[in-house]
């Protein structure tokens, strides 16, 4: 027990990137193995349009969150799934809580993940470094139990903050949807306002889940992942004068594009009977 406590404490004290190049090499290996394990397939509806975004960052707004949105590894630069600088300097923004956990904080750093806070979000946009994040967040997990067998629920109606930041910097938004992630984990989700508020406060929902071989908090069951990228939504640069009307307009466009993206590809992956419900 003392050894575990000591190693955990050391992990929290050491820099996130420790041990440097060796850690990132391990992260790259893990990304390649993940792509093989899940038979990762990526579909870009308009690759040229994404490639033509050369002088600014793009926001890849991905869904669904599910238990863990592990499919975000598809954005790792080592896999070269995106054209131009978007594939060379892409990162994944995840809940800050993960970087407060021993060992986990290092693994997520090795695979080039970062905190999904406003400072990091804006910093990446101003530097012209593209990234992906999951706007539905932890609250979307709460709605998973309400969906029937032929339905996917996305929690997006109130998620407008990223649209405002896109307008401040004139950064295009790319809708992205991953098919195949549902069912890769068995789970028990606590219900009630208390757990909902707790999840929002700490950045993740305290739930129980199990993956391959029924191992609690283990690796997901193997499944075919298909990540589809819609065409970029061009957003004007409004700087510090972003209007509510503009936020509502481009947020609505994102929702419509996400639903259309889902409907265009669901038949190709054997999900033709599924419906998308946006809350």
mmCIF file of C-alpha atoms in Angstrom:
data_model
loop_
_atom_site.group_PDB
_atom_site.id
_atom_site.type_symbol
_atom_site.label_atom_id
_atom_site.label_comp_id
_atom_site.label_asym_id
_atom_site.label_seq_id
_atom_site.Cartn_x
_atom_site.Cartn_y
_atom_site.Cartn_z
ATOM 1 C CA UNK A 1 0.000 0.000 0.000
ATOM 2 C CA UNK A 2 2.793 2.436 0.878
ATOM 3 C CA UNK A 3 4.447 1.757 -2.497
ATOM 4 C CA UNK A 4 1.237 2.602 -4.345
ATOM 5 C CA UNK A 5 0.769 5.783 -2.321
ATOM 6 C CA UNK A 6 4.374 6.768 -2.924
ATOM 7 C CA UNK A 7 4.208 6.180 -6.688
ATOM 8 C CA UNK A 8 0.895 8.051 -6.922
ATOM 9 C CA UNK A 9 2.347 11.003 -5.061
ATOM 10 C CA UNK A 10 5.426 10.971 -7.289
ATOM 11 C CA UNK A 11 3.199 10.926 -10.371
ATOM 12 C CA UNK A 12 1.378 14.029 -9.160
ATOM 13 C CA UNK A 13 4.656 15.844 -8.472
ATOM 14 C CA UNK A 14 6.414 14.996 -11.730
ATOM 15 C CA UNK A 15 5.720 17.112 -14.849
ATOM 16 C CA UNK A 16 2.842 15.831 -16.984
ATOM 17 C CA UNK A 17 5.172 15.116 -19.897
ATOM 18 C CA UNK A 18 7.566 12.933 -17.885
ATOM 19 C CA UNK A 19 9.628 11.057 -19.113
ATOM 20 C CA UNK A 20 9.727 13.216 -22.232
ATOM 21 C CA UNK A 21 10.392 11.603 -25.606
ATOM 22 C CA UNK A 22 10.062 8.098 -24.198
ATOM 23 C CA UNK A 23 6.566 8.861 -22.960
ATOM 24 C CA UNK A 24 5.486 10.301 -26.305
ATOM 25 C CA UNK A 25 6.924 7.271 -28.118
ATOM 26 C CA UNK A 26 4.794 5.075 -25.870
ATOM 27 C CA UNK A 27 1.806 7.286 -26.686
ATOM 28 C CA UNK A 28 2.421 6.925 -30.425
ATOM 29 C CA UNK A 29 2.626 3.144 -30.110
ATOM 30 C CA UNK A 30 -0.625 3.127 -28.170
ATOM 31 C CA UNK A 31 -2.338 5.183 -30.894
ATOM 32 C CA UNK A 32 -1.278 2.758 -33.644
ATOM 33 C CA UNK A 33 -2.465 -0.210 -31.602
ATOM 34 C CA UNK A 34 -5.789 1.503 -30.897
ATOM 35 C CA UNK A 35 -6.375 2.127 -34.604
ATOM 36 C CA UNK A 36 -5.811 -1.585 -35.273
ATOM 37 C CA UNK A 37 -7.886 -2.764 -32.321
ATOM 38 C CA UNK A 38 -10.925 -0.740 -33.379
ATOM 39 C CA UNK A 39 -10.443 -1.068 -37.129
ATOM 40 C CA UNK A 40 -10.533 2.727 -37.285
ATOM 41 C CA UNK A 41 -12.083 4.179 -40.421
ATOM 42 C CA UNK A 42 -12.267 7.900 -41.130
ATOM 43 C CA UNK A 43 -14.515 9.500 -43.736
ATOM 44 C CA UNK A 44 -14.000 13.109 -44.799
ATOM 45 C CA UNK A 45 -16.918 14.462 -46.802
ATOM 46 C CA UNK A 46 -14.925 17.456 -48.041
ATOM 47 C CA UNK A 47 -11.216 16.919 -47.469
ATOM 48 C CA UNK A 48 -10.276 19.802 -49.773
ATOM 49 C CA UNK A 49 -12.364 22.269 -47.769
ATOM 50 C CA UNK A 50 -10.571 21.245 -44.571
ATOM 51 C CA UNK A 51 -7.176 21.402 -46.278
ATOM 52 C CA UNK A 52 -7.937 24.917 -47.541
ATOM 53 C CA UNK A 53 -8.174 26.206 -43.954
ATOM 54 C CA UNK A 54 -4.503 27.144 -43.909
ATOM 55 C CA UNK A 55 -4.140 30.316 -41.867
ATOM 56 C CA UNK A 56 -6.305 29.508 -38.856
ATOM 57 C CA UNK A 57 -7.379 26.749 -36.509
ATOM 58 C CA UNK A 58 -10.460 24.609 -36.988
ATOM 59 C CA UNK A 59 -12.705 23.442 -34.163
ATOM 60 C CA UNK A 60 -13.625 19.797 -34.629
ATOM 61 C CA UNK A 61 -16.800 19.522 -32.535
ATOM 62 C CA UNK A 62 -17.344 15.767 -32.048
ATOM 63 C CA UNK A 63 -20.191 13.606 -30.839
ATOM 64 C CA UNK A 64 -21.302 11.480 -29.093
ATOM 65 C CA UNK A 65 -19.703 11.564 -25.644
ATOM 66 C CA UNK A 66 -20.938 8.110 -24.585
ATOM 67 C CA UNK A 67 -19.299 6.608 -21.460
ATOM 68 C CA UNK A 68 -15.823 7.642 -22.620
ATOM 69 C CA UNK A 69 -15.245 9.388 -25.976
ATOM 70 C CA UNK A 70 -12.093 7.354 -26.555
ATOM 71 C CA UNK A 71 -12.537 7.575 -30.337
ATOM 72 C CA UNK A 72 -10.920 11.004 -30.129
ATOM 73 C CA UNK A 73 -7.588 9.198 -30.558
ATOM 74 C CA UNK A 74 -8.397 9.360 -34.288
ATOM 75 C CA UNK A 75 -7.207 12.981 -34.195
ATOM 76 C CA UNK A 76 -3.723 12.145 -32.992
ATOM 77 C CA UNK A 77 -1.171 13.550 -35.486
ATOM 78 C CA UNK A 78 0.763 10.280 -35.626
ATOM 79 C CA UNK A 79 -2.196 8.628 -37.409
ATOM 80 C CA UNK A 80 -2.288 11.318 -40.147
ATOM 81 C CA UNK A 81 -6.057 11.157 -40.656
ATOM 82 C CA UNK A 82 -6.476 14.878 -41.391
ATOM 83 C CA UNK A 83 -4.976 16.969 -44.202
ATOM 84 C CA UNK A 84 -2.526 19.841 -43.892
ATOM 85 C CA UNK A 85 -1.574 21.440 -40.607
ATOM 86 C CA UNK A 86 -4.775 20.152 -38.987
ATOM 87 C CA UNK A 87 -3.287 16.684 -39.028
ATOM 88 C CA UNK A 88 0.192 17.804 -38.036
ATOM 89 C CA UNK A 89 -0.599 19.846 -34.915
ATOM 90 C CA UNK A 90 -3.976 18.570 -33.789
ATOM 91 C CA UNK A 91 -4.842 17.870 -30.175
ATOM 92 C CA UNK A 92 -7.761 16.639 -28.096
ATOM 93 C CA UNK A 93 -9.247 18.743 -25.302
ATOM 94 C CA UNK A 94 -10.637 16.717 -22.385
ATOM 95 C CA UNK A 95 -11.928 17.365 -18.880
ATOM 96 C CA UNK A 96 -9.341 18.961 -16.591
ATOM 97 C CA UNK A 97 -10.120 16.352 -13.926
ATOM 98 C CA UNK A 98 -8.086 13.761 -15.837
ATOM 99 C CA UNK A 99 -4.919 15.783 -15.311
ATOM 100 C CA UNK A 100 -5.352 15.628 -11.552
ATOM 101 C CA UNK A 101 -5.269 11.821 -11.460
ATOM 102 C CA UNK A 102 -1.945 10.007 -10.886
ATOM 103 C CA UNK A 103 -0.578 8.084 -13.885
ATOM 104 C CA UNK A 104 -3.632 8.980 -16.010
ATOM 105 C CA UNK A 105 -2.372 12.567 -16.331
ATOM 106 C CA UNK A 106 0.834 11.300 -17.944
ATOM 107 C CA UNK A 107 -0.897 8.926 -20.362
ATOM 108 C CA UNK A 108 -3.237 11.635 -21.642
ATOM 109 C CA UNK A 109 -0.287 13.993 -22.068
ATOM 110 C CA UNK A 110 1.668 11.358 -24.023
ATOM 111 C CA UNK A 111 -1.231 11.046 -26.487
ATOM 112 C CA UNK A 112 -1.312 14.848 -26.878
ATOM 113 C CA UNK A 113 -4.455 15.663 -24.939
ATOM 114 C CA UNK A 114 -4.956 18.901 -23.052
ATOM 115 C CA UNK A 115 -7.437 20.611 -20.735
ATOM 116 C CA UNK A 116 -10.765 21.742 -22.164
ATOM 117 C CA UNK A 117 -10.901 25.101 -20.428
ATOM 118 C CA UNK A 118 -11.430 28.547 -21.914
ATOM 119 C CA UNK A 119 -7.760 29.489 -21.650
ATOM 120 C CA UNK A 120 -6.577 26.445 -23.601
ATOM 121 C CA UNK A 121 -9.470 26.714 -26.061
ATOM 122 C CA UNK A 122 -8.730 30.340 -26.941
ATOM 123 C CA UNK A 123 -4.978 29.811 -26.792
ATOM 124 C CA UNK A 124 -5.133 27.108 -29.455
ATOM 125 C CA UNK A 125 -7.372 29.199 -31.685
ATOM 126 C CA UNK A 126 -5.106 32.238 -31.463
ATOM 127 C CA UNK A 127 -2.041 30.092 -32.236
ATOM 128 C CA UNK A 128 -3.806 28.520 -35.215
ATOM 129 C CA UNK A 129 -3.656 25.013 -33.732
ATOM 130 C CA UNK A 130 -6.714 22.889 -34.487
ATOM 131 C CA UNK A 131 -8.261 20.601 -31.906
ATOM 132 C CA UNK A 132 -11.233 18.397 -31.220
ATOM 133 C CA UNK A 133 -13.521 18.355 -28.223
ATOM 134 C CA UNK A 134 -16.906 16.892 -27.280
ATOM 135 C CA UNK A 135 -19.426 19.700 -26.617
ATOM 136 C CA UNK A 136 -22.042 17.351 -25.133
ATOM 137 C CA UNK A 137 -19.748 16.773 -22.179
ATOM 138 C CA UNK A 138 -20.519 14.898 -18.985
ATOM 139 C CA UNK A 139 -24.175 15.936 -18.987
ATOM 140 C CA UNK A 140 -24.734 13.946 -22.160
ATOM 141 C CA UNK A 141 -23.885 10.783 -20.229
ATOM 142 C CA UNK A 142 -26.820 11.462 -17.902
ATOM 143 C CA UNK A 143 -29.234 11.163 -20.830
ATOM 144 C CA UNK A 144 -27.938 7.806 -22.058
ATOM 145 C CA UNK A 145 -30.392 5.921 -19.855
ATOM 146 C CA UNK A 146 -33.315 7.856 -21.334
ATOM 147 C CA UNK A 147 -32.597 6.805 -24.915
ATOM 148 C CA UNK A 148 -34.430 3.809 -26.338
ATOM 149 C CA UNK A 149 -32.698 1.077 -28.351
ATOM 150 C CA UNK A 150 -33.168 2.963 -31.634
ATOM 151 C CA UNK A 151 -32.117 6.395 -30.430
ATOM 152 C CA UNK A 152 -28.993 8.417 -29.693
ATOM 153 C CA UNK A 153 -29.349 11.485 -27.474
ATOM 154 C CA UNK A 154 -26.950 14.404 -27.818
ATOM 155 C CA UNK A 155 -26.924 17.203 -25.241
ATOM 156 C CA UNK A 156 -26.249 20.213 -27.448
ATOM 157 C CA UNK A 157 -29.150 22.660 -27.293
ATOM 158 C CA UNK A 158 -27.499 24.731 -24.557
ATOM 159 C CA UNK A 159 -23.916 24.218 -25.689
ATOM 160 C CA UNK A 160 -23.202 27.593 -27.286
ATOM 161 C CA UNK A 161 -19.975 28.690 -25.614
ATOM 162 C CA UNK A 162 -17.707 27.165 -28.256
ATOM 163 C CA UNK A 163 -19.673 28.939 -30.997
ATOM 164 C CA UNK A 164 -19.068 32.291 -29.298
ATOM 165 C CA UNK A 165 -15.318 31.585 -29.124
ATOM 166 C CA UNK A 166 -15.345 30.544 -32.787
ATOM 167 C CA UNK A 167 -16.927 33.881 -33.684
ATOM 168 C CA UNK A 168 -14.404 35.792 -31.578
ATOM 169 C CA UNK A 169 -11.545 34.278 -33.595
ATOM 170 C CA UNK A 170 -13.233 33.577 -36.944
ATOM 171 C CA UNK A 171 -12.496 29.862 -36.612
ATOM 172 C CA UNK A 172 -14.495 27.379 -38.714
ATOM 173 C CA UNK A 173 -16.416 24.591 -36.958
ATOM 174 C CA UNK A 174 -16.272 21.058 -38.337
ATOM 175 C CA UNK A 175 -19.092 18.697 -37.234
ATOM 176 C CA UNK A 176 -17.801 15.187 -36.511
ATOM 177 C CA UNK A 177 -19.694 12.037 -35.557
ATOM 178 C CA UNK A 178 -18.344 8.630 -34.505
ATOM 179 C CA UNK A 179 -20.348 5.482 -35.223
ATOM 180 C CA UNK A 180 -19.636 2.277 -33.317
ATOM 181 C CA UNK A 181 -18.765 3.662 -29.892
ATOM 182 C CA UNK A 182 -22.158 2.802 -28.361
ATOM 183 C CA UNK A 183 -22.169 -0.478 -26.472
ATOM 184 C CA UNK A 184 -18.413 -0.759 -26.120
ATOM 185 C CA UNK A 185 -18.859 -0.433 -22.368
ATOM 186 C CA UNK A 186 -21.438 -1.905 -20.040
ATOM 187 C CA UNK A 187 -22.411 0.652 -17.413
ATOM 188 C CA UNK A 188 -24.433 1.703 -14.408
ATOM 189 C CA UNK A 189 -25.218 5.410 -14.272
ATOM 190 C CA UNK A 190 -26.382 7.007 -11.001
ATOM 191 C CA UNK A 191 -29.484 9.133 -11.347
ATOM 192 C CA UNK A 192 -30.686 12.313 -9.722
ATOM 193 C CA UNK A 193 -29.856 16.002 -9.499
ATOM 194 C CA UNK A 194 -27.161 15.381 -6.901
ATOM 195 C CA UNK A 195 -25.066 13.216 -9.235
ATOM 196 C CA UNK A 196 -25.741 15.537 -12.161
ATOM 197 C CA UNK A 197 -24.442 18.524 -10.194
ATOM 198 C CA UNK A 198 -21.523 16.490 -8.846
ATOM 199 C CA UNK A 199 -20.527 15.432 -12.347
ATOM 200 C CA UNK A 200 -20.562 19.013 -13.568
ATOM 201 C CA UNK A 201 -18.534 20.164 -10.569
ATOM 202 C CA UNK A 202 -15.739 17.589 -10.841
ATOM 203 C CA UNK A 203 -15.710 17.235 -14.631
ATOM 204 C CA UNK A 204 -16.801 13.599 -14.879
ATOM 205 C CA UNK A 205 -19.734 11.474 -13.769
ATOM 206 C CA UNK A 206 -19.035 9.025 -10.899
ATOM 207 C CA UNK A 207 -20.363 5.907 -12.612
ATOM 208 C CA UNK A 208 -19.493 2.235 -12.849
ATOM 209 C CA UNK A 209 -18.537 0.766 -16.209
ATOM 210 C CA UNK A 210 -16.888 -2.384 -17.515
ATOM 211 C CA UNK A 211 -15.287 -3.260 -20.819
ATOM 212 C CA UNK A 212 -13.777 -6.321 -22.475
ATOM 213 C CA UNK A 213 -13.995 -9.551 -20.477
ATOM 214 C CA UNK A 214 -16.210 -7.694 -17.981
ATOM 215 C CA UNK A 215 -13.212 -5.985 -16.388
ATOM 216 C CA UNK A 216 -14.292 -2.879 -14.408
ATOM 217 C CA UNK A 217 -12.805 0.328 -15.833
ATOM 218 C CA UNK A 218 -10.916 -1.759 -18.375
ATOM 219 C CA UNK A 219 -10.400 -1.393 -22.106
ATOM 220 C CA UNK A 220 -13.488 -1.123 -24.338
ATOM 221 C CA UNK A 221 -14.923 -4.108 -26.143
ATOM 222 C CA UNK A 222 -13.509 -4.308 -29.706
ATOM 223 C CA UNK A 223 -15.797 -2.609 -32.185
ATOM 224 C CA UNK A 224 -15.559 -1.031 -35.620
ATOM 225 C CA UNK A 225 -15.192 2.728 -35.261
ATOM 226 C CA UNK A 226 -16.144 4.978 -38.155
ATOM 227 C CA UNK A 227 -15.459 8.682 -37.651
ATOM 228 C CA UNK A 228 -17.162 10.912 -40.211
ATOM 229 C CA UNK A 229 -16.207 14.538 -40.810
ATOM 230 C CA UNK A 230 -18.686 16.990 -42.272
ATOM 231 C CA UNK A 231 -17.795 20.054 -44.305
ATOM 232 C CA UNK A 232 -16.445 23.039 -42.327
ATOM 233 C CA UNK A 233 -18.944 25.671 -41.232
ATOM 234 C CA UNK A 234 -17.431 29.035 -42.117
ATOM 235 C CA UNK A 235 -17.710 31.489 -39.237
ATOM 236 C CA UNK A 236 -17.107 35.259 -39.553
ATOM 237 C CA UNK A 237 -14.598 37.084 -37.384
ATOM 238 C CA UNK A 238 -16.512 39.281 -34.925
ATOM 239 C CA UNK A 239 -13.771 39.799 -32.357
ATOM 240 C CA UNK A 240 -15.015 41.239 -29.094
ATOM 241 C CA UNK A 241 -18.382 42.243 -30.549
ATOM 242 C CA UNK A 242 -20.027 38.861 -30.878
ATOM 243 C CA UNK A 243 -23.804 39.204 -31.021
ATOM 244 C CA UNK A 244 -26.337 36.806 -29.529
ATOM 245 C CA UNK A 245 -27.968 36.589 -32.950
ATOM 246 C CA UNK A 246 -24.728 35.341 -34.506
ATOM 247 C CA UNK A 247 -24.199 32.769 -31.766
ATOM 248 C CA UNK A 248 -27.740 31.450 -32.201
ATOM 249 C CA UNK A 249 -27.408 31.389 -35.986
ATOM 250 C CA UNK A 250 -24.181 29.372 -36.158
ATOM 251 C CA UNK A 251 -25.129 27.154 -33.246
ATOM 252 C CA UNK A 252 -28.339 26.271 -35.077
ATOM 253 C CA UNK A 253 -26.348 25.581 -38.230
ATOM 254 C CA UNK A 254 -24.025 23.269 -36.306
ATOM 255 C CA UNK A 255 -26.991 21.320 -34.913
ATOM 256 C CA UNK A 256 -28.550 20.947 -38.350
ATOM 257 C CA UNK A 257 -25.257 19.856 -39.910
ATOM 258 C CA UNK A 258 -24.657 17.314 -37.134
ATOM 259 C CA UNK A 259 -28.083 15.765 -37.631
ATOM 260 C CA UNK A 260 -27.665 15.708 -41.418
ATOM 261 C CA UNK A 261 -24.190 14.151 -41.063
ATOM 262 C CA UNK A 262 -25.630 11.393 -38.897
ATOM 263 C CA UNK A 263 -28.472 10.692 -41.335
ATOM 264 C CA UNK A 264 -26.180 10.606 -44.391
ATOM 265 C CA UNK A 265 -23.889 7.940 -42.975
ATOM 266 C CA UNK A 266 -25.949 5.826 -40.573
ATOM 267 C CA UNK A 267 -27.035 3.428 -43.313
ATOM 268 C CA UNK A 268 -23.441 2.778 -44.385
ATOM 269 C CA UNK A 269 -22.521 1.458 -40.926
ATOM 270 C CA UNK A 270 -25.630 -0.627 -40.273
ATOM 271 C CA UNK A 271 -27.432 1.988 -38.184
ATOM 272 C CA UNK A 272 -30.170 2.884 -40.649
ATOM 273 C CA UNK A 273 -32.836 2.278 -37.998
ATOM 274 C CA UNK A 274 -31.279 4.734 -35.541
ATOM 275 C CA UNK A 275 -32.537 8.255 -34.881
ATOM 276 C CA UNK A 276 -30.701 11.233 -33.461
ATOM 277 C CA UNK A 277 -32.353 13.276 -30.725
ATOM 278 C CA UNK A 278 -30.769 16.597 -29.771
ATOM 279 C CA UNK A 279 -31.628 17.951 -26.343
#
